[in-house]
Structures are given as C-alpha cells and as structure tokens.
Coordinates of C-alpha atoms and ligand atoms in Angstrom, one line a residue:
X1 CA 31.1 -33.9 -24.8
X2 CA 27.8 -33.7 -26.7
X3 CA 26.4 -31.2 -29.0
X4 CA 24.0 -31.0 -31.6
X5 CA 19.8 -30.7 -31.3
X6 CA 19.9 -34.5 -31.2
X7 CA 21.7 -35.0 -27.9
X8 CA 18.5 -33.3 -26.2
X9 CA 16.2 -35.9 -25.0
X10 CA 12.8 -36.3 -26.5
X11 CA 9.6 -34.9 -24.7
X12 CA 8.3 -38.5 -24.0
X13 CA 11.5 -40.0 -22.4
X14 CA 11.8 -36.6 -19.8
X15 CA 7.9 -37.1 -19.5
X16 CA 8.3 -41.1 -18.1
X17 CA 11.4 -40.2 -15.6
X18 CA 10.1 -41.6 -12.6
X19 CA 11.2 -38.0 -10.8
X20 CA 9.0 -36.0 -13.6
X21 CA 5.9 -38.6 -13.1
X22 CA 6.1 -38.1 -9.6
X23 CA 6.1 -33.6 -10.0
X24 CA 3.5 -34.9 -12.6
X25 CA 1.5 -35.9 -9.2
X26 CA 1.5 -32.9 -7.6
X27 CA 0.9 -30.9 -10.9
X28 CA -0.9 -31.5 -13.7
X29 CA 0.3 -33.3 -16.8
X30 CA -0.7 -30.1 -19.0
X31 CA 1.8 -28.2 -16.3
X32 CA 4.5 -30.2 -16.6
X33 CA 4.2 -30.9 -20.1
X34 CA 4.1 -27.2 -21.2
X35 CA 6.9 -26.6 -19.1
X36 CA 9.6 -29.5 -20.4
X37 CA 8.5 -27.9 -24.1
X38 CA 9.3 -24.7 -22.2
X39 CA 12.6 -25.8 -21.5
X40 CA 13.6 -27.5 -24.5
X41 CA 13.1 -24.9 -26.2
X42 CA 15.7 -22.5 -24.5
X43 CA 17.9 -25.5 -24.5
X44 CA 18.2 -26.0 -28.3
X45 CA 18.5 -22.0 -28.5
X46 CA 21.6 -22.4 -26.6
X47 CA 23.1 -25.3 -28.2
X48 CA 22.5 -23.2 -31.5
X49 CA 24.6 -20.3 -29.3
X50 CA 27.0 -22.8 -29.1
X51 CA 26.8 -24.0 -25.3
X52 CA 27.3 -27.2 -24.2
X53 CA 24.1 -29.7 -23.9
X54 CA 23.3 -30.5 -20.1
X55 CA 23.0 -33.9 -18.8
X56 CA 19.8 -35.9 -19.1
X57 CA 19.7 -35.4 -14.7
X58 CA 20.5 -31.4 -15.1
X59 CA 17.1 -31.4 -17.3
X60 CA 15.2 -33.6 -14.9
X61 CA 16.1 -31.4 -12.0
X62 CA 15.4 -27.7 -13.8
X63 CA 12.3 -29.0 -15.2
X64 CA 10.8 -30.3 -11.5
X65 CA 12.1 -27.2 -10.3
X66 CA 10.4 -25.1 -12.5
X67 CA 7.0 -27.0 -11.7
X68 CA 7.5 -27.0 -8.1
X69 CA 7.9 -22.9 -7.9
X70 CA 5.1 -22.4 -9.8
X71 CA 3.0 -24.5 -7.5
X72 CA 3.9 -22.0 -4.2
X73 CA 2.4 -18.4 -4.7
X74 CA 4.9 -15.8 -5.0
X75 CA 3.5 -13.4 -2.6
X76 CA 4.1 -14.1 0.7
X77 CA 4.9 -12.5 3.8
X78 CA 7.5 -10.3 4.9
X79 CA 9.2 -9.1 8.2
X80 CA 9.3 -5.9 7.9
X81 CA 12.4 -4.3 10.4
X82 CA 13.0 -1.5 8.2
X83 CA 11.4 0.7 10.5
X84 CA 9.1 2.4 7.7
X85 CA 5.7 2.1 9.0
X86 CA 3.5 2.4 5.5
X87 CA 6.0 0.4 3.5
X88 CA 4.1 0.7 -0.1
X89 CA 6.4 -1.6 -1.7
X90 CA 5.7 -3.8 1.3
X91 CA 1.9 -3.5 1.5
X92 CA 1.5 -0.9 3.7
X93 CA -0.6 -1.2 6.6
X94 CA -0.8 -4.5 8.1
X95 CA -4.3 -5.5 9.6
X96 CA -6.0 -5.7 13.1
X97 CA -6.6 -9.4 14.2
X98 CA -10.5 -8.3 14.0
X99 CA -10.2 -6.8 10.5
X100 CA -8.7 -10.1 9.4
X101 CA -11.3 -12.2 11.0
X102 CA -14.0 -10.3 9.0
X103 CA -12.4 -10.7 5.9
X104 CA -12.2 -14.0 6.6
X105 CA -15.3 -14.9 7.6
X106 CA -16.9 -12.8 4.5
X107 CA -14.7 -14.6 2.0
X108 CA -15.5 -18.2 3.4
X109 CA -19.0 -17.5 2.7
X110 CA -21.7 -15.6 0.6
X111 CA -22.8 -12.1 2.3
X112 CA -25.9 -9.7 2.5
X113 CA -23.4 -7.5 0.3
X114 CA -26.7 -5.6 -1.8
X115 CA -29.6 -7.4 0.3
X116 CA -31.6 -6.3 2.6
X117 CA -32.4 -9.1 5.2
X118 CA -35.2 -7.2 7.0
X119 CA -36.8 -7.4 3.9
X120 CA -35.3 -8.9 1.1
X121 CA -35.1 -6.5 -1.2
X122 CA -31.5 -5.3 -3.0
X123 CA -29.7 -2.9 -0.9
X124 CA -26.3 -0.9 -2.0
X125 CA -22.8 -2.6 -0.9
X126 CA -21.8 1.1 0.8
X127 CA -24.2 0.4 3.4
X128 CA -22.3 -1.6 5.8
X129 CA -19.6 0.8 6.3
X130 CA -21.8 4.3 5.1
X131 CA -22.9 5.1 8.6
X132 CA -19.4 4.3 9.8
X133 CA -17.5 6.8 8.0
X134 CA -20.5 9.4 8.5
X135 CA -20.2 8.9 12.6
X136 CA -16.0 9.2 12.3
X137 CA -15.9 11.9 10.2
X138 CA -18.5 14.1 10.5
X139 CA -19.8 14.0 6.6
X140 CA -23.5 14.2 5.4
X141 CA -22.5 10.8 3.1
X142 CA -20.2 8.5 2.1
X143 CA -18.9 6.2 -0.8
X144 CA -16.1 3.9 -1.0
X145 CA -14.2 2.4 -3.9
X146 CA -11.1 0.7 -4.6
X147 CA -8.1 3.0 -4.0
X148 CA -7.7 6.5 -3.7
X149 CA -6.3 7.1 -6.9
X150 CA -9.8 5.5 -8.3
X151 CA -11.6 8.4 -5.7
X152 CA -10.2 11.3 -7.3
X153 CA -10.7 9.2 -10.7
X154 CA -14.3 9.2 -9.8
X155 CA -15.1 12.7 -8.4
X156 CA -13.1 14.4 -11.4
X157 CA -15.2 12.9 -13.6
X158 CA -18.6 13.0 -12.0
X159 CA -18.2 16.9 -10.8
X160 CA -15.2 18.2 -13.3
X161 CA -15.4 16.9 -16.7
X162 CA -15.2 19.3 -19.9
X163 CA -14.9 22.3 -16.8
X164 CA -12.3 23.5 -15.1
X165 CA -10.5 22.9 -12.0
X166 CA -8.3 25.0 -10.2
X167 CA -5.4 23.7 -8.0
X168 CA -2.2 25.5 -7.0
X169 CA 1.1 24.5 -9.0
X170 CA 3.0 23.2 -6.1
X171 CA 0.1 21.0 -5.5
X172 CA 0.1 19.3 -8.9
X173 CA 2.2 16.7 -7.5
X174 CA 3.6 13.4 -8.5
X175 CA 2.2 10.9 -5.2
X176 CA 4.8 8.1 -6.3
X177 CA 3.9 4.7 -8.2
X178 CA 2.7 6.9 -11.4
X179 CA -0.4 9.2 -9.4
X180 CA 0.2 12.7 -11.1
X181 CA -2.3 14.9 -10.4
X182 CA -2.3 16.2 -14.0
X183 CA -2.5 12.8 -15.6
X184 CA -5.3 11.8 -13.4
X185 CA -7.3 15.5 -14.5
X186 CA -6.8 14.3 -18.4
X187 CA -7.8 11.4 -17.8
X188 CA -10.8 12.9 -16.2
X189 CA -11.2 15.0 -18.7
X190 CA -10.9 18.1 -16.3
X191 CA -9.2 21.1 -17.6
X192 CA -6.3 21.9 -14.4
X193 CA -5.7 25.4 -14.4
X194 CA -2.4 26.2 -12.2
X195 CA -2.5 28.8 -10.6
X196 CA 0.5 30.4 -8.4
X197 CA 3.9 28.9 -8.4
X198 CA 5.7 25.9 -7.1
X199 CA 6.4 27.7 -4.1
X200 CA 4.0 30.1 -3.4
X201 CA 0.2 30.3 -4.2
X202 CA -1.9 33.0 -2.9
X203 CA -6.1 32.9 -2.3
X204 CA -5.9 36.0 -5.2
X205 CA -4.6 33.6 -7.7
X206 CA -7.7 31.2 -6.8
X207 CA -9.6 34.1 -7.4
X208 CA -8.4 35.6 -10.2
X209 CA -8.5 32.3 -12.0
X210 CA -12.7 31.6 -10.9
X211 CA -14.2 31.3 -14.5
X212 CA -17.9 30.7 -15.4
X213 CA -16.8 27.5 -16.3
X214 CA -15.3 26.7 -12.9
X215 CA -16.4 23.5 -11.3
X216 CA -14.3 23.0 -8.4
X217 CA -11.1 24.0 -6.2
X218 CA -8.7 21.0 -5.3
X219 CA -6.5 21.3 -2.9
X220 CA -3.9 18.0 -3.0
X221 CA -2.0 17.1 0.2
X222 CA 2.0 17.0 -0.2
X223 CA 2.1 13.8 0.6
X224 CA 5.4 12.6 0.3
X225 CA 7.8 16.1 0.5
X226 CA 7.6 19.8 2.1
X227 CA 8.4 23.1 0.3
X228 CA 10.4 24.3 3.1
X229 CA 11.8 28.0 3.0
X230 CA 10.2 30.6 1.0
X231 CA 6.9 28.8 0.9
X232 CA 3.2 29.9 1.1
X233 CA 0.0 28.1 0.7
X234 CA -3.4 28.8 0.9
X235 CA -5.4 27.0 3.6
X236 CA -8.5 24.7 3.5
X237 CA -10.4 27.0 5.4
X238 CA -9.7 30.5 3.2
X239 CA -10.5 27.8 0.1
X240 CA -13.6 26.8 1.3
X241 CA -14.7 30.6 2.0
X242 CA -13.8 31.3 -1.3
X243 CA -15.5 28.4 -2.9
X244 CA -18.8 29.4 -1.0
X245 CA -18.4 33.1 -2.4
X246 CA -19.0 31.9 -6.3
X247 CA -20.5 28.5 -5.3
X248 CA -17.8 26.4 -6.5
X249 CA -17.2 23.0 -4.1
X250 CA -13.7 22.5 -2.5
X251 CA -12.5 18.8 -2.7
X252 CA -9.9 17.9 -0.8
X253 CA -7.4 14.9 -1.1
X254 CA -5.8 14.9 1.8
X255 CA -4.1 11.1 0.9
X256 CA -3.9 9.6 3.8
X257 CA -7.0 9.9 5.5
X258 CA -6.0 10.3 9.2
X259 CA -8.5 10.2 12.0
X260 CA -6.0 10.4 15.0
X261 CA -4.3 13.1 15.7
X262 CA -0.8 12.7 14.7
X263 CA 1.2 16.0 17.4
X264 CA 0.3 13.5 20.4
X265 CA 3.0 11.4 19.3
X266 CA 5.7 14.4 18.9
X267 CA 5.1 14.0 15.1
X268 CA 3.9 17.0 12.5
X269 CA 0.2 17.8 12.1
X270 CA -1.4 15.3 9.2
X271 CA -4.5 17.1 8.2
X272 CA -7.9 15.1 10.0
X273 CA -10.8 13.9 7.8
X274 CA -12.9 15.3 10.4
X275 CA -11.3 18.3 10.4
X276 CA -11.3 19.0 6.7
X277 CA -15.1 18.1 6.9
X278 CA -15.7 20.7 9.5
X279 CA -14.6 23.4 7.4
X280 CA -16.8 22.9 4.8
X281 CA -14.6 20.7 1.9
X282 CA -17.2 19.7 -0.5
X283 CA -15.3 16.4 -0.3
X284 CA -12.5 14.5 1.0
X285 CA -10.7 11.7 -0.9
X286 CA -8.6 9.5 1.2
X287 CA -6.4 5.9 1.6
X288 CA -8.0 3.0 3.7
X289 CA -4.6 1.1 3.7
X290 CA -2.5 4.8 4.9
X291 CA -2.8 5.9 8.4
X292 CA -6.2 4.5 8.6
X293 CA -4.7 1.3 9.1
X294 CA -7.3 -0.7 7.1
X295 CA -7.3 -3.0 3.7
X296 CA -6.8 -1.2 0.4
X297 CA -9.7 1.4 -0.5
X298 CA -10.1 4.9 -1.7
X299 CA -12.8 7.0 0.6
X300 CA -14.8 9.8 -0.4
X301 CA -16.6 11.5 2.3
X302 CA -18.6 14.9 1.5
X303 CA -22.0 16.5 0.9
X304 CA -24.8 14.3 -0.4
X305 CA -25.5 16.3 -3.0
X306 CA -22.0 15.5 -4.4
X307 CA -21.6 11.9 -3.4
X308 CA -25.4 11.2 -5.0
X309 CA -24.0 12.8 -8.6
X310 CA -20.5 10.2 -7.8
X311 CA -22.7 7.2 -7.0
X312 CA -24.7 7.4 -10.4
X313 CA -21.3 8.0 -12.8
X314 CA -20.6 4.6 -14.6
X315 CA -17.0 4.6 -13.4
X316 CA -18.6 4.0 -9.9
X317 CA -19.1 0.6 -11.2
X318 CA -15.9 0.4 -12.8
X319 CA -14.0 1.1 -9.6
X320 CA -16.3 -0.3 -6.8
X321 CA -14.7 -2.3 -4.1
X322 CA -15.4 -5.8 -3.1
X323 CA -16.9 -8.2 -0.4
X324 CA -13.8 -9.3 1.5
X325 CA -12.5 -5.8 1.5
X326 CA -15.1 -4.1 2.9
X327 CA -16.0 -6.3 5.7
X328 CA -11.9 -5.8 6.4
X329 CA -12.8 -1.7 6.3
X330 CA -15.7 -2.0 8.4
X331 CA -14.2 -3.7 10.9
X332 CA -11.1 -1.5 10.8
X333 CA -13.7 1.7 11.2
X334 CA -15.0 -0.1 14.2
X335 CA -11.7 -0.1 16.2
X336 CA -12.2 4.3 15.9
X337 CA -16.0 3.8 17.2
X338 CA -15.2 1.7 20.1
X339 CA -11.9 4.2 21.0
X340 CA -9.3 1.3 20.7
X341 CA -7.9 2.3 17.5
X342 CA -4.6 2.9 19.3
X343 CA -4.4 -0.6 21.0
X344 CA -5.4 -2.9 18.4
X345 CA -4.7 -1.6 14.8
X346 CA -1.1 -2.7 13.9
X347 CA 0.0 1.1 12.4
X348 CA -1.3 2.5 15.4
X349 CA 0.3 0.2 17.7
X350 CA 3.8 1.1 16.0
X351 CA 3.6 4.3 15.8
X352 CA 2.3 5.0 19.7
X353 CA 4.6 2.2 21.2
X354 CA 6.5 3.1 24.2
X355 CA 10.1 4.0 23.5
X356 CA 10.8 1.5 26.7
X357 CA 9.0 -1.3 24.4
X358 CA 11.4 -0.6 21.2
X359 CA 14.3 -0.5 23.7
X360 CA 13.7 -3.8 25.4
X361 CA 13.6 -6.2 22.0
X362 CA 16.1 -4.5 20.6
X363 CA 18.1 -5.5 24.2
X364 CA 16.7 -8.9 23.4
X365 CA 17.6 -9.2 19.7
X366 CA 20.9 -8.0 20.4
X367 CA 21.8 -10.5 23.2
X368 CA 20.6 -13.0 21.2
X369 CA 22.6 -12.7 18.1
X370 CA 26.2 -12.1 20.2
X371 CA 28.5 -9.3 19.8
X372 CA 28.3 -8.7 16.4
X373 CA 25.2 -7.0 17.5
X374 CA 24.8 -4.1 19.2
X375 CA 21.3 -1.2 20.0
X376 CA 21.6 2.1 18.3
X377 CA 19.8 5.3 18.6
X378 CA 18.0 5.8 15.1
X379 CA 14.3 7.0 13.8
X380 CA 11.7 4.8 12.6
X381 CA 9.5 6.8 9.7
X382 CA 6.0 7.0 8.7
X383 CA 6.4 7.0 5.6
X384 CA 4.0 5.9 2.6
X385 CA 2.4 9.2 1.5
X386 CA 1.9 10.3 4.6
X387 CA 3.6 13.1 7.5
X388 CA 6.4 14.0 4.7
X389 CA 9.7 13.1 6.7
X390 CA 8.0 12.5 9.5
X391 CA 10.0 10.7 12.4
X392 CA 9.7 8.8 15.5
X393 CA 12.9 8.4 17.8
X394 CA 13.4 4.4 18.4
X395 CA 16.1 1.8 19.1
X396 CA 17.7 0.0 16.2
X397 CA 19.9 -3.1 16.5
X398 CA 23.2 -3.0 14.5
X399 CA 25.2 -5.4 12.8
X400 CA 28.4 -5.1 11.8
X401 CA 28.9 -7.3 9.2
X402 CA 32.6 -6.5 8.5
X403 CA 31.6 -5.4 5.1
X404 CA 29.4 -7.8 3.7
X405 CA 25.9 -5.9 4.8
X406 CA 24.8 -5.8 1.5
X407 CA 24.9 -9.8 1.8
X408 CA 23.9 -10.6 4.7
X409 CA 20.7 -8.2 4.0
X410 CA 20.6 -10.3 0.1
X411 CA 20.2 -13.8 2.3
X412 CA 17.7 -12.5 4.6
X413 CA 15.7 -11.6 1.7
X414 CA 15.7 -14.2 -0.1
X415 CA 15.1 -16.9 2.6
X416 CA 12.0 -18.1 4.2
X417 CA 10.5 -15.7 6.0
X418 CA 11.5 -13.1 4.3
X419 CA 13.3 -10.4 6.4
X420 CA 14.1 -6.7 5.1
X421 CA 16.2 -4.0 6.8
X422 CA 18.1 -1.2 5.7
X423 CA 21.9 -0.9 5.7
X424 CA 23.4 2.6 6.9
X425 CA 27.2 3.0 6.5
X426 CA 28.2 -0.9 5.9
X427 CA 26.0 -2.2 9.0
X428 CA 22.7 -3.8 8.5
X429 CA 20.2 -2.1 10.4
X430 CA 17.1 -3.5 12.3
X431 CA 14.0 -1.8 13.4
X432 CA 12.0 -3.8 16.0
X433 CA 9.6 -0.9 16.1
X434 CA 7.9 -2.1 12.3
X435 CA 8.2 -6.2 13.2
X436 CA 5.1 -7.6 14.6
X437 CA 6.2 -8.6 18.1
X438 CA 5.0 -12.4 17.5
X439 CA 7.8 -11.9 14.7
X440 CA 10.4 -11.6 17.2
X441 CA 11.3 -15.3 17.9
X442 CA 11.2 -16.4 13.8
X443 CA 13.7 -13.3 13.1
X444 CA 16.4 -14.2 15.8
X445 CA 16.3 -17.9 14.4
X446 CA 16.9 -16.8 11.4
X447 CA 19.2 -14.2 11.8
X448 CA 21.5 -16.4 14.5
X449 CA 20.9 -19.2 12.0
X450 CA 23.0 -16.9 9.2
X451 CA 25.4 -15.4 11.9
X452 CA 26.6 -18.3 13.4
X453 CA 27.5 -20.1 9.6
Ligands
PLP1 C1 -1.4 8.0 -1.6 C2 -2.1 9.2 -2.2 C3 -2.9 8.9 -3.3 C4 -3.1 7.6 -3.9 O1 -3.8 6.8 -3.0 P1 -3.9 5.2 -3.3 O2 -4.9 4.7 -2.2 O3 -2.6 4.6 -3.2 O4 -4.5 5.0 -4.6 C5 -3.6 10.0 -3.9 N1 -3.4 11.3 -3.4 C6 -2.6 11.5 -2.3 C7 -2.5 12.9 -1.8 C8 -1.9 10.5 -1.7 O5 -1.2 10.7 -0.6

C-alpha cells in the first residue's frame, strides 16, 4: 500500500508512457500536458484526504481518457421518441433537408450577405429573407434577429424606453428558460403598467391606464399554460381599435410564430402571424425554431415606420443574426411559398402524420423488440411554447421493464445515439411520432441490443 505525495509519479515519466505519447498524437502536447497537471493535482488533494494513491496504469488510463472526451464535441444528436414535438431542451425544431443544404452551402463558403451583386455596392443582411416574410405574412416590413427574446429586447427599446407600456397582468408571464416579461421591460427600460388581474382584464382597464406618456400596448401570448375557468381577456382586434383611438401601436408577441393553421389537425387555435397582421398589430415578434419549423431566430414583422426606428437602435447590431442561419430561415420560408410546408418541414411532418403512419412503426418497433413490448394508445404534445397542452392522439410502444424503467431509459441515454423517452407508471414509453423515420432502424438496434443482455 502506498501513500504519501511522493508515490505519485512525476509529470515527465506519465508524459513518456508510450499510451500518453500516443493520446499525445491525436492531441496536442499543451492538451495533454495541462491535463496530467490537471490530474495530479486532484490526486495529491486526495492523498492529503487520506485516500489511497492509484496505480501508475489507473493514472495512465484517466489521463487518456480525459484527453480523448475532450477531443469529441459534446453536442450531438439525439432521438427524440418522447413524443414532444418542440422539445426546447432538445433543440426544438429539427430542420428540412433543404434548410440544411442552405446552411451548408452558406457556411462552406463566403456569401453576398451585405452586397449587392447587380451592382456592388453594400446591401443589408435582412434582404434575402425581407421579401419572404412580407409575402407570408402580409406585413409592410420585416427584420430578423437572433431569438425572440432578443425581438422584444429590441422593439422595447427602440419604441418603449423611459415611456410606458401597458400589458394585462395575466399576460406578464414567465415563457420558461428565464423570459419574464417584466425583466425583459427593465431591462428595456420600459415602465409595464399592469393593468387588470391575473384572470381577468377588460379593454376599460387598457383605457383607463392610456397616459400621455403611453407608447405602446403589448399583448403577450400564453405560451406555455391557459387560465381556464373564470377567465377574460381582451382580444387583438379590440386592442388594436383602441390603440388607433389615442394613436398608440399594438405589438404583439404571439411566441411561436405560426403560419399554418393549427384546428385542421384537431388541435386549439395558435394565433397566425398573418392574422395578427391583418388586424392591424403595429408589430409581431415571433420564434423561427417554434412552429415555424426553421433554425433559431426572433422575427419582427410590422409597419415600416416601426421596423425603420428598430433597424437604426444600436442593439440591432448587438442582436443581429448570422450567415448560416439565415440562409437556414430562408430556405425554411420557402417551403410556405412553394405550399409544401406540410410535406417537407420535419415539425410539420410530425404534427400532420397519419394516425395509420404512427400505428404502423409502432407495430414494427414492437415486433421487433419481442413481448416485452407492446403499442399503447397515448398523445404526442406540441409542446415548446406553443398550443398550451395541446395534444395529438398517437400510438406509443410500451415496455415493461419489470421495474427498472428508470434504467433502462438511464442506458439509452447515455449510449451512442442517444435515445430519450418518457416513463409513465414503471414502463418506458416510446413515441414514434417525434423519431425521424430514417431513425427507426438505429433505435431498434439499440433498443434490442439492451433488451436482449
Ligand atoms: C418562446 C417565447 C419567447 C422566447 O422566444 P425565443 O425564440 O426562445 O427567444 C418569447 N415570447 C413568447 C410568447 C414565447 O412563446
């Protein structure tokens, strides 16, 4: 039994095992060598603790392992057979082959991103994806940025700052992931002024509340619950005829920016851009990665006037978007123009996939993995700030793990790819609604892989 600092090996002799000099390869020597300094260090903490020293081969082996899962990138995919469509945790949406390919194709290389190739002058990024939203949605003008929070960021301070806004208390909401509504006005420097309660607002407490120093109504979408019960709130059309009455803009942020409309598939009514333009919102802040079913972005759509005082404000700069994903958003928009959003943007896909589809892999899935196995009635969710508990029937497969769900679901984690499901009452649960289908034949390897040990 050793102990004492001076049974740990010095730096140099760890540095010239042949198993080191060969991690040393596929690293760098700065890499490895910060690393085994790294190590030794903890090492002589716990011999001072009192632990035991580890063998010269334990070292050799922690030290190469450290250095080789450094050299793999932590973020990698996921199979997603939780059945929650927008997973934020997970991503959200996935992207269309198409949106992918632009990305690509714009990161390989550089891009007319601010030039003008008819006549090479600079040009503003927003143009190559402008005209785009303006045709969707119906709005005069356009302007993207990097997320949504950033949108609302940017329009209360451009339109709001040292004024007041008014928004109804059950709409100064917590979105998840730290977005409150009332942070994001400080940070603004907007003054909110509630008006109403949690439960019910009126358009008289709008009214009463109009100051000279009034710059805007917001109306916030309740993304991610419903007051149900003993609930009122006051409409985006009543708001925008009050707005017009003492010339105050409405901005709307509706979250997550749906252009489709959501009834056809038996689910709740998610406000429409386009609709929210039509009325007459000022403008309307929205998610690119949500329902939209594109890359991550925050889209403002509205009156020029409004955009032209965003696009000047410094934070504009601070929060403007890049290359790769706006190629990704333009090509995403031009699934909508071309009428194929339904076919060939993943969330779309999912959430308008026949119930016979579901049914049939889950058939497959089961048969595959034997009797522990069996296809459930369930409900796949939207989820991810958007349709608050909104629900599509599907076909889950089932395994009863005879207690050990909670493993099982720990090992499918962990491994390569990475699988996640839910478990319900002891069971592991699969969704094949959320798996891309050319996920299928890697998750029954894996999972008959673990089953059969
Ligand atoms: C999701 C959401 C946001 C935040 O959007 P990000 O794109 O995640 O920044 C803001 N407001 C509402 C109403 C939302 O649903």
């Amino acid at each position: 039994m050793k102990s004492g600092f001076r049974s740990l090996p010095s730096v140099d002799k760890i540095l010239s095992d042949a198993r080191v000099m060969h991690c040393e390869e596929a690293y760098s020597r700065p890499t490895v060598l910060q690393i085994t300094r790294e190590y030794l260090g903890e090492a002589r903490t716990s011999l001072k603790d009192g632990e035991l020293a580890p063998s010269f081969d334990d070292i050799v082996n922690s030290i190469c392992g450290r250095v080789s899962s450094l050299a793999s990138i932590s973020l990698r995919p996921v199979i997603n057979a939780t059945g929650v469509i927008l997973h934020t945790n997970l991503g959200r949406a996935p992207l269309s082959k198409e949106t992918i390919s632009a990305m690509e194709e714009c990161a390989i290389s550089y891009v007319n991103l601010e030039i003008d190739l008819d006549n090479g002058k600079r040009g503003s990024r927003q143009v190559h994806v402008e005209s785009l939203l303006c045709r969707l949605t119906g709005a005069e003008s356009a302007l993207v940025v990097n997320n949504n929070a950033a949108a609302v960021l940017l329009v209360l301070s451009s339109l709001a700052k040292r004024k007041e806004v008014i928004v109804s208390r059950g709409q100064a909401v917590e979105i998840g992931g730290g977005f409150r509504i009332p942070d994001v006005m400080r940070q603004s420097g907007a003054k909110l002024i509630e008006v109403g309660t949690t439960n019910r607002t009126y358009i008289s407490d709008y009214e009463e509340a109009i100051t000279p120093h009034t710059s805007a109504l917001l109306r916030v979408h309740s993304s991610n619950f419903k007051v149900v019960g003993f609930a009122e709130s006051v409409g985006i059309g009543d708001l925008v005829g009050l707005g017009k009455r003492y010339s105050v803009p409405v901005l709307d942020d509706i979250g997550s920016g749906c252009l489709i409309d959501t009834t056809r598939f038996g689910l709740e009514y998610e406000p429409l851009v386009q609709d929210s333009v039509k009325t007459g919102a000022g403008l309307v802040m929205f998610s690119a990665d949500k329902l939209l079913g594109g890359p991550q972005a925050g889209i403002i759509v509205g009156r020029e006037e409004l955009v032209a005082k965003l696009r000047k404000h410094p934070l504009a700069r601070a929060v403007r978007i890049d290359k790769v994903r706006l190629a990704g958003l333009a090509a995403t928009l031009l699934h909508y123009v071309k009428g194929e959003a339904e076919s060939k943007i993943p969330v779309w896909q999912m959430i308008s996939m026949p119930f016979g589809d579901i049914e049939k892999r889950a058939r497959g899935w089961s048969k595959a993995l034997g009797k522990a196995a069996s296809v459930i009635d369930g409900q796949s969710m939207i989820g991810g700030g958007s349709i608050p508990g909104g629900t599509l029937p599907t076909r889950l497969v089932c395994i009863d793990c005879r207690g050990k769900a909670q493993k099982l679901a720990d090992e499918l984690r962990r491994g390569s790819p990475s699988i996640v499901g839910r478990i319900e009452e002891n069971n592991l649960i699969l969704d094949p609604r959320t798996v891309l289908p050319e996920e299928d034949r890697i998750l029954i390897k894996r999972l008959t892989g673990i089953l059969d040990q």
